PDB file of C-alpha atoms in Angstrom:
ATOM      1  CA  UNK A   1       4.284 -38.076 -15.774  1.00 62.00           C
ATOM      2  CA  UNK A   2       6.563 -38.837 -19.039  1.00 76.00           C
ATOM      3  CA  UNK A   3       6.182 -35.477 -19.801  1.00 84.00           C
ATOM      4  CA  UNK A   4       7.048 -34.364 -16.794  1.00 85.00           C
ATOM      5  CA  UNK A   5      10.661 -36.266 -17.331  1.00 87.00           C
ATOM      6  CA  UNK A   6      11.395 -35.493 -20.834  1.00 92.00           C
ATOM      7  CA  UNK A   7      11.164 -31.488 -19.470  1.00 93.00           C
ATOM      8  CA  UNK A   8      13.509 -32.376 -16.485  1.00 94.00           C
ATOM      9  CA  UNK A   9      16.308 -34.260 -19.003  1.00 95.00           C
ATOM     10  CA  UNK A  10      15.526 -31.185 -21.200  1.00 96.00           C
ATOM     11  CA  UNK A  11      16.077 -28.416 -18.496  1.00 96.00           C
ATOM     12  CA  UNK A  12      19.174 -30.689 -17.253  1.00 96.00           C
ATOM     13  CA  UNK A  13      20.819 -30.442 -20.522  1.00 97.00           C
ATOM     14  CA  UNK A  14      19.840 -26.651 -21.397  1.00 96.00           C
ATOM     15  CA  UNK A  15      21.585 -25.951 -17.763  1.00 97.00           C
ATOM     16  CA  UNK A  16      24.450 -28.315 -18.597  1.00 97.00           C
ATOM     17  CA  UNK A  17      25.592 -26.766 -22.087  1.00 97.00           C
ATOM     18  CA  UNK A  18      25.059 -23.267 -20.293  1.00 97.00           C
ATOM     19  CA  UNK A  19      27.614 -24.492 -17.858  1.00 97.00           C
ATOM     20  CA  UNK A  20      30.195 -25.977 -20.484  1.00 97.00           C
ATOM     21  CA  UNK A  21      29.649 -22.693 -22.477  1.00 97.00           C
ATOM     22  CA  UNK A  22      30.512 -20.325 -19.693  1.00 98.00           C
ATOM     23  CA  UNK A  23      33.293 -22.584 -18.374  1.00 97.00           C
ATOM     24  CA  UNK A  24      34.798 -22.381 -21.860  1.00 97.00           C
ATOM     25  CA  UNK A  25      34.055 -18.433 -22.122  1.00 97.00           C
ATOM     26  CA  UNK A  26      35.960 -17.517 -18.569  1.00 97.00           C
ATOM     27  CA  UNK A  27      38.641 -20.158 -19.766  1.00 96.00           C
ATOM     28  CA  UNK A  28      39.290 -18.178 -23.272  1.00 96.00           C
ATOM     29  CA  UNK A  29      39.081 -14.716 -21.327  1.00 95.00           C
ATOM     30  CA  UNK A  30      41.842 -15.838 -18.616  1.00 96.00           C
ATOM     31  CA  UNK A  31      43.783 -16.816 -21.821  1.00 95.00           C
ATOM     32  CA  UNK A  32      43.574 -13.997 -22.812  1.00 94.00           C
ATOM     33  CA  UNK A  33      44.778 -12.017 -20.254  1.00 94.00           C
ATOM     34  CA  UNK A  34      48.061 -14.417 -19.879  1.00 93.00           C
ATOM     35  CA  UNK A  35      48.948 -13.450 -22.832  1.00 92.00           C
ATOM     36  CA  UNK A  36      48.831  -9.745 -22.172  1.00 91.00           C
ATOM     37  CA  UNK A  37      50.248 -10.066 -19.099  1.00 90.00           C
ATOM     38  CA  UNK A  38      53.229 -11.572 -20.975  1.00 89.00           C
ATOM     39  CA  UNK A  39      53.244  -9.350 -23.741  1.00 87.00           C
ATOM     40  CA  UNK A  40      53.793  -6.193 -20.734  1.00 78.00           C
ATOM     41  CA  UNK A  41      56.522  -8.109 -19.020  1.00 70.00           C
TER      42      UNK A  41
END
């Protein structure tokens, strides 16, 4: 059973710094593309 929870908490924050990682990814690539967007106009 207290295995079973450490691998849940473990899985939770795996999925969790995915999450933050991608957010932070598709938040520097829309950056990104401001900037070029301003750079045309």
């Amino acid at each position: 059973m207290h295995r079973q929870v450490t691998n849940t908490r473990v899985a939770i924050n795996i999925s969790t710094s995915l999450y933050t990682l991608i957010n932070i990814k598709s938040f520097e690539i829309e950056k990104c593309n401001l900037d070029k967007n301003k750079r045309i106009s």
